[in-house]
Amino acid sequence: MSEAIEFDEKTARETEVLYLTPDIVAARRRVLDMLAVARGERIADIGSGPGLLAQEIAAAVGPRGCVEGVDISAPMVALARRRCANLAHVAFHDGDATALPWPDAGFDAAVSTQVYEYVPDLAQAFAELCRVLRPGGRALIMATNADSLILASPAPALSRRILDAWRAHCPHPDLPRRISPLLRGAGLDIRARDSFTLLDADFSRDRFAWHYLRSISAYAARQGRIEKAEGKAWIAELQDLAVDGGFFFSLNRYLFVAERPTA
Ligand SMILES: C[S@@+](CC[C@H](N)C(=O)[O-])C[C@H]1O[C@@H](n2cnc3c(N)ncnc32)[C@H](O)[C@@H]1O
C-alpha cells in the first residue's frame, strides 16, 4: 500500500469534518488576519480542499474581487464547488500545485494551507506560486511540523510507533523547518513568520485532537505498523486519561508570508 495519503471521497469528507472543528475555525481566522485581504483583490487558493477558506476569503474580497481555487483531488473540488455554489466570484479548478492553471502575474495574493507537505516537487510548486503572483503580490503558506506534537500518553512506546508511522503520510512532514530557503530559491522574499498552536486538554468529540488522533492511529494500522486492536486500545487509554483530567495535546502549525519582489 502507498504510504502517502490520497484525498479520495472518504478522506475528503473526513477532512471537511476535521476542518469544521473550532480549533481549525480559529486557525483559519489567523490565516485571514495575516493575509489581510482587501476588497476587490484577486486571490488564489492552492490546494483549496473543501473550500472553507475560499468561502471566507470570498466574503472579504467582495463581489468585485475574486477567489480561484485549485486542487488535485476531484472529490475535494466537488465539495468546494458545492459549498461556494452561490458565489459568482469564486471558481475551483482540478489541477496540480506544480502546474497551476493560471496565467502569469494574475493574483494580488495566494494562500495555501496544509498543502505543500503533500507536494513532492517543492521547487517546481514554489516556482509556480511565484509565477502567478503579480510583482509585489504576497503568498501565505501554512504547514504543520509533525515533530511539534506533544501528547500526554499512558502508552509512550505505542504513541511513538504511531507517530513515527504517521511521518510517512506525506513527503514533507517537517516542511516549516525547511521552507525558508525553498521560498527564497523560488524568488520570493519572506516578510513574516508566525505559529498557531492546536491545544486541547479535553479530548472532546467536537475538537481537532479527537478526530486527528483517531485518524493517525487508523493510518498506522492500515500501514501495518500497529495492530488495529492496539490503535483502539490507544484511543481508549487517551479517553481514560481525559476523564482523569490528564489529557494534553499540542501541535504547531506555522505561517509564512512571502512576497514577489517588484523588480
Ligand atoms: C489537508 S487538505 C487542506 C485543504 C485546504 N487547504 C484547507 O486548509 O482547508 C490538503 C489538500 O491539498 C490537496 N493537494 C495535495 N497535493 C496537491 C497538489 N499537488 N496540488 C494541488 N492540491 C494538492 C489535497 O487534495 C487536499 O485537498
mmCIF file of C-alpha atoms and ligand atoms in Angstrom:
data_model
loop_
_atom_site.group_PDB
_atom_site.id
_atom_site.type_symbol
_atom_site.label_atom_id
_atom_site.label_comp_id
_atom_site.label_asym_id
_atom_site.label_seq_id
_atom_site.Cartn_x
_atom_site.Cartn_y
_atom_site.Cartn_z
ATOM 1 C CA MET A 1 0.000 0.000 0.000
ATOM 2 C CA SER A 2 1.230 3.514 -0.855
ATOM 3 C CA GLU A 3 2.276 5.494 2.201
ATOM 4 C CA ALA A 4 1.131 8.956 1.063
ATOM 5 C CA ILE A 5 -2.458 9.825 1.890
ATOM 6 C CA GLU A 6 -4.831 10.048 -1.049
ATOM 7 C CA PHE A 7 -7.609 12.625 -0.789
ATOM 8 C CA ASP A 8 -10.324 10.297 -2.051
ATOM 9 C CA GLU A 9 -14.012 10.745 -1.271
ATOM 10 C CA LYS A 10 -13.771 9.314 2.254
ATOM 11 C CA THR A 11 -10.688 11.348 3.191
ATOM 12 C CA ALA A 12 -12.211 14.469 1.650
ATOM 13 C CA ARG A 13 -15.342 14.089 3.812
ATOM 14 C CA GLU A 14 -13.233 13.390 6.929
ATOM 15 C CA THR A 15 -11.092 16.449 6.206
ATOM 16 C CA GLU A 16 -14.204 18.588 5.922
ATOM 17 C CA VAL A 17 -15.426 17.394 9.360
ATOM 18 C CA LEU A 18 -11.973 17.970 10.864
ATOM 19 C CA TYR A 19 -11.789 21.461 9.344
ATOM 20 C CA LEU A 20 -15.129 22.458 10.869
ATOM 21 C CA THR A 21 -13.840 21.916 14.433
ATOM 22 C CA PRO A 22 -13.437 25.122 16.491
ATOM 23 C CA ASP A 23 -9.655 24.612 16.505
ATOM 24 C CA ILE A 24 -9.425 24.837 12.715
ATOM 25 C CA VAL A 25 -12.025 27.611 12.528
ATOM 26 C CA ALA A 26 -9.639 29.588 14.781
ATOM 27 C CA ALA A 27 -6.642 28.646 12.605
ATOM 28 C CA ARG A 28 -8.495 29.955 9.528
ATOM 29 C CA ARG A 29 -9.172 33.201 11.387
ATOM 30 C CA ARG A 30 -5.423 33.564 11.996
ATOM 31 C CA VAL A 31 -4.741 32.918 8.292
ATOM 32 C CA LEU A 32 -7.263 35.575 7.278
ATOM 33 C CA ASP A 33 -5.829 38.094 9.748
ATOM 34 C CA MET A 34 -2.308 37.516 8.466
ATOM 35 C CA LEU A 35 -3.325 37.551 4.791
ATOM 36 C CA ALA A 36 -5.097 40.896 5.373
ATOM 37 C CA VAL A 37 -7.289 40.656 2.296
ATOM 38 C CA ALA A 38 -8.659 43.926 0.868
ATOM 39 C CA ARG A 39 -11.955 44.433 -1.001
ATOM 40 C CA GLY A 40 -11.591 43.809 -4.706
ATOM 41 C CA GLU A 41 -8.422 41.685 -4.533
ATOM 42 C CA ARG A 42 -7.817 38.615 -6.704
ATOM 43 C CA ILE A 43 -6.784 35.665 -4.533
ATOM 44 C CA ALA A 44 -5.588 32.156 -5.445
ATOM 45 C CA ASP A 45 -6.179 29.263 -3.039
ATOM 46 C CA ILE A 46 -3.747 26.463 -3.867
ATOM 47 C CA GLY A 47 -4.957 23.074 -2.600
ATOM 48 C CA SER A 48 -8.346 24.581 -1.789
ATOM 49 C CA GLY A 49 -9.729 21.364 -0.265
ATOM 50 C CA PRO A 50 -13.377 21.576 0.839
ATOM 51 C CA GLY A 51 -13.486 25.328 0.092
ATOM 52 C CA LEU A 52 -13.938 26.587 3.653
ATOM 53 C CA LEU A 53 -11.117 29.115 3.423
ATOM 54 C CA ALA A 54 -12.064 30.195 -0.105
ATOM 55 C CA GLN A 55 -15.606 30.876 1.110
ATOM 56 C CA GLU A 56 -14.338 33.164 3.875
ATOM 57 C CA ILE A 57 -11.899 34.932 1.553
ATOM 58 C CA ALA A 58 -14.752 35.474 -0.908
ATOM 59 C CA ALA A 59 -16.674 37.388 1.757
ATOM 60 C CA ALA A 60 -13.574 39.506 2.458
ATOM 61 C CA VAL A 61 -12.803 40.433 -1.179
ATOM 62 C CA GLY A 62 -16.466 41.025 -2.044
ATOM 63 C CA PRO A 63 -18.053 40.576 -5.481
ATOM 64 C CA ARG A 64 -15.614 42.976 -7.185
ATOM 65 C CA GLY A 65 -12.748 40.689 -6.228
ATOM 66 C CA CYS A 66 -12.363 37.002 -6.988
ATOM 67 C CA VAL A 67 -11.140 33.744 -5.473
ATOM 68 C CA GLU A 68 -9.800 30.934 -7.637
ATOM 69 C CA GLY A 69 -9.071 27.571 -6.070
ATOM 70 C CA VAL A 70 -7.173 24.608 -7.448
ATOM 71 C CA ASP A 71 -6.933 21.091 -6.045
ATOM 72 C CA ILE A 72 -5.561 17.763 -7.235
ATOM 73 C CA SER A 73 -8.467 15.836 -5.661
ATOM 74 C CA ALA A 74 -11.717 15.692 -7.644
ATOM 75 C CA PRO A 75 -13.804 14.907 -4.511
ATOM 76 C CA MET A 76 -12.340 17.994 -2.811
ATOM 77 C CA VAL A 77 -13.108 20.176 -5.832
ATOM 78 C CA ALA A 78 -16.691 18.830 -5.793
ATOM 79 C CA LEU A 79 -17.101 19.687 -2.083
ATOM 80 C CA ALA A 80 -15.692 23.183 -2.634
ATOM 81 C CA ARG A 81 -17.925 23.853 -5.657
ATOM 82 C CA ARG A 82 -20.972 22.774 -3.649
ATOM 83 C CA ARG A 83 -20.015 24.973 -0.707
ATOM 84 C CA CYS A 84 -19.490 28.085 -2.871
ATOM 85 C CA ALA A 85 -22.188 27.409 -5.487
ATOM 86 C CA ASN A 86 -23.948 30.717 -4.809
ATOM 87 C CA LEU A 87 -20.782 32.832 -5.077
ATOM 88 C CA ALA A 88 -20.306 34.045 -8.654
ATOM 89 C CA HIS A 89 -16.829 35.448 -7.935
ATOM 90 C CA VAL A 90 -15.430 32.060 -6.775
ATOM 91 C CA ALA A 91 -14.255 29.235 -9.059
ATOM 92 C CA PHE A 92 -12.491 25.927 -8.444
ATOM 93 C CA HIS A 93 -10.283 24.011 -10.867
ATOM 94 C CA ASP A 94 -8.922 20.478 -10.966
ATOM 95 C CA GLY A 95 -5.145 20.815 -11.086
ATOM 96 C CA ASP A 96 -1.740 20.416 -9.515
ATOM 97 C CA ALA A 97 0.255 22.913 -7.444
ATOM 98 C CA THR A 98 3.236 22.188 -9.713
ATOM 99 C CA ALA A 99 1.361 23.252 -12.889
ATOM 100 C CA LEU A 100 -1.108 25.963 -11.894
ATOM 101 C CA PRO A 101 -3.933 26.561 -14.387
ATOM 102 C CA TRP A 102 -3.479 30.339 -14.462
ATOM 103 C CA PRO A 103 -1.517 32.915 -16.489
ATOM 104 C CA ASP A 104 1.476 34.806 -15.115
ATOM 105 C CA ALA A 105 1.088 37.592 -12.542
ATOM 106 C CA GLY A 106 -2.716 37.423 -12.280
ATOM 107 C CA PHE A 107 -3.148 37.452 -8.484
ATOM 108 C CA ASP A 108 -2.710 40.021 -5.735
ATOM 109 C CA ALA A 109 -2.204 37.200 -3.238
ATOM 110 C CA ALA A 110 -2.141 33.426 -2.938
ATOM 111 C CA VAL A 111 -2.853 31.246 0.047
ATOM 112 C CA SER A 112 -2.059 27.603 0.629
ATOM 113 C CA THR A 113 -2.840 25.919 3.940
ATOM 114 C CA GLN A 114 -1.796 22.375 4.797
ATOM 115 C CA VAL A 115 -0.958 21.524 1.174
ATOM 116 C CA TYR A 116 2.755 21.781 0.320
ATOM 117 C CA GLU A 117 3.511 18.999 2.826
ATOM 118 C CA TYR A 118 1.854 16.731 0.241
ATOM 119 C CA VAL A 119 3.600 18.038 -2.892
ATOM 120 C CA PRO A 120 6.732 16.035 -3.764
ATOM 121 C CA ASP A 121 8.381 18.658 -6.049
ATOM 122 C CA LEU A 122 8.512 21.793 -3.900
ATOM 123 C CA ALA A 123 10.957 23.698 -6.125
ATOM 124 C CA GLN A 124 8.511 23.455 -9.029
ATOM 125 C CA ALA A 125 5.488 24.223 -6.812
ATOM 126 C CA PHE A 126 7.073 27.370 -5.352
ATOM 127 C CA ALA A 127 8.232 28.498 -8.818
ATOM 128 C CA GLU A 128 4.581 28.231 -9.891
ATOM 129 C CA LEU A 129 3.432 30.100 -6.794
ATOM 130 C CA CYS A 130 5.806 32.971 -7.608
ATOM 131 C CA ARG A 131 4.821 32.969 -11.299
ATOM 132 C CA VAL A 132 1.096 33.559 -10.689
ATOM 133 C CA LEU A 133 1.631 36.468 -8.249
ATOM 134 C CA ARG A 134 1.844 39.993 -9.605
ATOM 135 C CA PRO A 135 5.074 41.815 -8.682
ATOM 136 C CA GLY A 136 4.532 42.963 -5.085
ATOM 137 C CA GLY A 137 1.907 40.235 -4.589
ATOM 138 C CA ARG A 138 2.023 38.129 -1.421
ATOM 139 C CA ALA A 139 1.699 34.458 -0.535
ATOM 140 C CA LEU A 140 0.630 32.981 2.763
ATOM 141 C CA ILE A 141 1.624 29.382 3.418
ATOM 142 C CA MET A 142 0.616 27.419 6.492
ATOM 143 C CA ALA A 143 2.057 23.982 7.233
ATOM 144 C CA THR A 144 2.299 21.629 10.195
ATOM 145 C CA ASN A 145 5.613 20.413 11.587
ATOM 146 C CA ALA A 146 4.834 16.808 12.595
ATOM 147 C CA ASP A 147 7.616 16.789 15.201
ATOM 148 C CA SER A 148 5.914 19.608 17.106
ATOM 149 C CA LEU A 149 3.318 17.233 18.568
ATOM 150 C CA ILE A 150 3.316 16.938 22.350
ATOM 151 C CA LEU A 151 0.987 14.292 23.721
ATOM 152 C CA ALA A 152 0.488 13.051 27.265
ATOM 153 C CA SER A 153 0.093 9.322 26.828
ATOM 154 C CA PRO A 154 -0.103 6.384 29.204
ATOM 155 C CA ALA A 155 1.500 4.249 26.440
ATOM 156 C CA PRO A 156 4.536 6.230 25.244
ATOM 157 C CA ALA A 157 6.124 3.373 23.253
ATOM 158 C CA LEU A 158 2.917 2.765 21.295
ATOM 159 C CA SER A 159 2.470 6.513 20.815
ATOM 160 C CA ARG A 160 5.996 6.670 19.351
ATOM 161 C CA ARG A 161 5.223 3.857 16.891
ATOM 162 C CA ILE A 162 2.016 5.566 15.745
ATOM 163 C CA LEU A 163 3.646 8.975 15.391
ATOM 164 C CA ASP A 164 6.640 7.514 13.566
ATOM 165 C CA ALA A 165 4.283 5.732 11.150
ATOM 166 C CA TRP A 166 2.346 8.982 10.562
ATOM 167 C CA ARG A 167 5.500 10.731 9.341
ATOM 168 C CA ALA A 168 5.139 8.764 6.091
ATOM 169 C CA HIS A 169 1.633 10.086 5.324
ATOM 170 C CA CYS A 170 3.143 12.955 3.307
ATOM 171 C CA PRO A 171 6.540 13.598 1.687
ATOM 172 C CA HIS A 172 7.396 16.656 3.841
ATOM 173 C CA PRO A 173 6.248 16.103 7.462
ATOM 174 C CA ASP A 174 8.691 18.776 8.725
ATOM 175 C CA LEU A 175 8.237 21.368 5.986
ATOM 176 C CA PRO A 176 8.162 24.516 8.203
ATOM 177 C CA ARG A 177 11.670 23.847 9.436
ATOM 178 C CA ARG A 178 12.956 23.696 5.802
ATOM 179 C CA ILE A 179 10.684 26.059 3.912
ATOM 180 C CA SER A 180 12.509 29.406 4.100
ATOM 181 C CA PRO A 181 15.414 28.651 1.701
ATOM 182 C CA LEU A 182 12.976 26.925 -0.661
ATOM 183 C CA LEU A 183 10.796 30.050 -0.877
ATOM 184 C CA ARG A 184 13.841 32.262 -1.381
ATOM 185 C CA GLY A 185 15.115 29.867 -4.050
ATOM 186 C CA ALA A 186 11.845 30.394 -5.932
ATOM 187 C CA GLY A 187 12.425 34.165 -5.937
ATOM 188 C CA LEU A 188 10.162 35.093 -3.013
ATOM 189 C CA ASP A 189 11.121 37.402 -0.106
ATOM 190 C CA ILE A 190 9.937 36.272 3.326
ATOM 191 C CA ARG A 191 8.077 39.068 5.129
ATOM 192 C CA ALA A 192 6.665 37.373 8.253
ATOM 193 C CA ARG A 193 6.547 34.127 10.186
ATOM 194 C CA ASP A 194 4.174 33.039 12.929
ATOM 195 C CA SER A 195 2.913 29.911 14.642
ATOM 196 C CA PHE A 196 -0.505 28.658 15.628
ATOM 197 C CA THR A 197 -0.891 26.023 18.335
ATOM 198 C CA LEU A 198 -3.704 23.482 18.285
ATOM 199 C CA LEU A 199 -4.039 22.902 22.018
ATOM 200 C CA ASP A 200 -6.533 20.589 23.712
ATOM 201 C CA ALA A 201 -6.745 19.275 27.268
ATOM 202 C CA ASP A 202 -10.279 17.821 26.962
ATOM 203 C CA PHE A 203 -10.278 15.269 24.096
ATOM 204 C CA SER A 204 -13.938 16.032 23.439
ATOM 205 C CA ARG A 205 -15.717 14.898 20.279
ATOM 206 C CA ASP A 206 -16.058 18.282 18.623
ATOM 207 C CA ARG A 207 -12.339 19.081 18.856
ATOM 208 C CA PHE A 208 -9.466 18.603 16.398
ATOM 209 C CA ALA A 209 -7.455 16.196 18.605
ATOM 210 C CA TRP A 210 -10.336 13.724 18.789
ATOM 211 C CA HIS A 211 -10.505 13.336 15.006
ATOM 212 C CA TYR A 212 -6.769 13.706 14.365
ATOM 213 C CA LEU A 213 -5.579 11.050 16.830
ATOM 214 C CA ARG A 214 -8.173 8.569 15.568
ATOM 215 C CA SER A 215 -7.149 9.267 12.031
ATOM 216 C CA ILE A 216 -3.398 8.798 12.652
ATOM 217 C CA SER A 217 -3.900 5.536 14.587
ATOM 218 C CA ALA A 218 -6.124 4.204 11.775
ATOM 219 C CA TYR A 219 -3.398 5.199 9.282
ATOM 220 C CA ALA A 220 -0.710 3.362 11.318
ATOM 221 C CA ALA A 221 -2.921 0.241 11.367
ATOM 222 C CA ARG A 222 -3.543 0.445 7.596
ATOM 223 C CA GLN A 223 0.205 0.627 7.045
ATOM 224 C CA GLY A 224 0.698 -2.477 9.199
ATOM 225 C CA ARG A 225 2.782 -0.514 11.728
ATOM 226 C CA ILE A 226 0.411 -1.399 14.613
ATOM 227 C CA GLU A 227 -2.423 -3.863 15.102
ATOM 228 C CA LYS A 228 -5.928 -2.425 14.721
ATOM 229 C CA ALA A 229 -6.681 -3.530 18.294
ATOM 230 C CA GLU A 230 -3.631 -1.597 19.529
ATOM 231 C CA GLY A 231 -4.979 1.545 17.892
ATOM 232 C CA LYS A 232 -8.349 1.092 19.568
ATOM 233 C CA ALA A 233 -6.702 0.453 22.951
ATOM 234 C CA TRP A 234 -4.549 3.579 22.477
ATOM 235 C CA ILE A 235 -7.602 5.776 21.899
ATOM 236 C CA ALA A 236 -9.414 4.175 24.870
ATOM 237 C CA GLU A 237 -6.418 4.907 27.100
ATOM 238 C CA LEU A 238 -6.344 8.514 25.964
ATOM 239 C CA GLN A 239 -10.061 8.775 26.735
ATOM 240 C CA ASP A 240 -9.485 7.372 30.228
ATOM 241 C CA LEU A 241 -6.666 9.865 30.691
ATOM 242 C CA ALA A 242 -9.027 12.687 29.687
ATOM 243 C CA VAL A 243 -11.627 11.508 32.214
ATOM 244 C CA ASP A 244 -8.912 11.687 34.873
ATOM 245 C CA GLY A 245 -8.009 15.217 33.717
ATOM 246 C CA GLY A 246 -4.552 14.232 32.423
ATOM 247 C CA PHE A 247 -5.044 14.562 28.647
ATOM 248 C CA PHE A 248 -2.755 17.026 26.864
ATOM 249 C CA PHE A 249 -2.369 17.585 23.106
ATOM 250 C CA SER A 250 -0.412 20.327 21.406
ATOM 251 C CA LEU A 251 0.516 20.579 17.709
ATOM 252 C CA ASN A 252 2.032 23.542 15.893
ATOM 253 C CA ARG A 253 1.166 24.938 12.524
ATOM 254 C CA TYR A 254 3.485 27.595 11.065
ATOM 255 C CA LEU A 255 2.557 30.526 8.866
ATOM 256 C CA PHE A 256 4.854 32.226 6.374
ATOM 257 C CA VAL A 257 4.122 35.372 4.391
ATOM 258 C CA ALA A 258 6.317 35.787 1.313
ATOM 259 C CA GLU A 259 6.295 38.447 -1.384
ATOM 260 C CA ARG A 260 7.179 38.510 -5.048
ATOM 261 C CA PRO A 261 9.670 41.376 -5.392
ATOM 262 C CA THR A 262 8.632 44.296 -7.574
ATOM 263 C CA ALA A 263 11.910 44.309 -9.530
HETATM 264 C C1 LIG B 1 -5.140 18.811 4.353
HETATM 265 S S1 LIG B 1 -6.021 19.318 2.958
HETATM 266 C C2 LIG B 1 -6.100 21.103 3.164
HETATM 267 C C3 LIG B 1 -7.221 21.729 2.391
HETATM 268 C C4 LIG B 1 -7.341 23.260 2.459
HETATM 269 N N1 LIG B 1 -6.151 23.935 2.007
HETATM 270 C C5 LIG B 1 -7.681 23.724 3.845
HETATM 271 O O1 LIG B 1 -6.799 24.143 4.581
HETATM 272 O O2 LIG B 1 -8.875 23.668 4.184
HETATM 273 C C6 LIG B 1 -4.774 19.158 1.703
HETATM 274 C C7 LIG B 1 -5.287 19.476 0.315
HETATM 275 O O3 LIG B 1 -4.176 19.565 -0.586
HETATM 276 C C8 LIG B 1 -4.565 18.981 -1.808
HETATM 277 N N2 LIG B 1 -3.348 18.619 -2.561
HETATM 278 C C9 LIG B 1 -2.420 17.686 -2.235
HETATM 279 N N3 LIG B 1 -1.448 17.654 -3.174
HETATM 280 C C10 LIG B 1 -1.777 18.596 -4.094
HETATM 281 C C11 LIG B 1 -1.159 19.052 -5.301
HETATM 282 N N4 LIG B 1 -0.015 18.510 -5.760
HETATM 283 N N5 LIG B 1 -1.755 20.034 -5.990
HETATM 284 C C12 LIG B 1 -2.929 20.588 -5.562
HETATM 285 N N6 LIG B 1 -3.559 20.180 -4.438
HETATM 286 C C13 LIG B 1 -2.987 19.219 -3.706
HETATM 287 C C14 LIG B 1 -5.407 17.785 -1.370
HETATM 288 O O4 LIG B 1 -6.169 17.250 -2.397
HETATM 289 C C15 LIG B 1 -6.212 18.397 -0.244
HETATM 290 O O5 LIG B 1 -7.398 18.994 -0.700
#
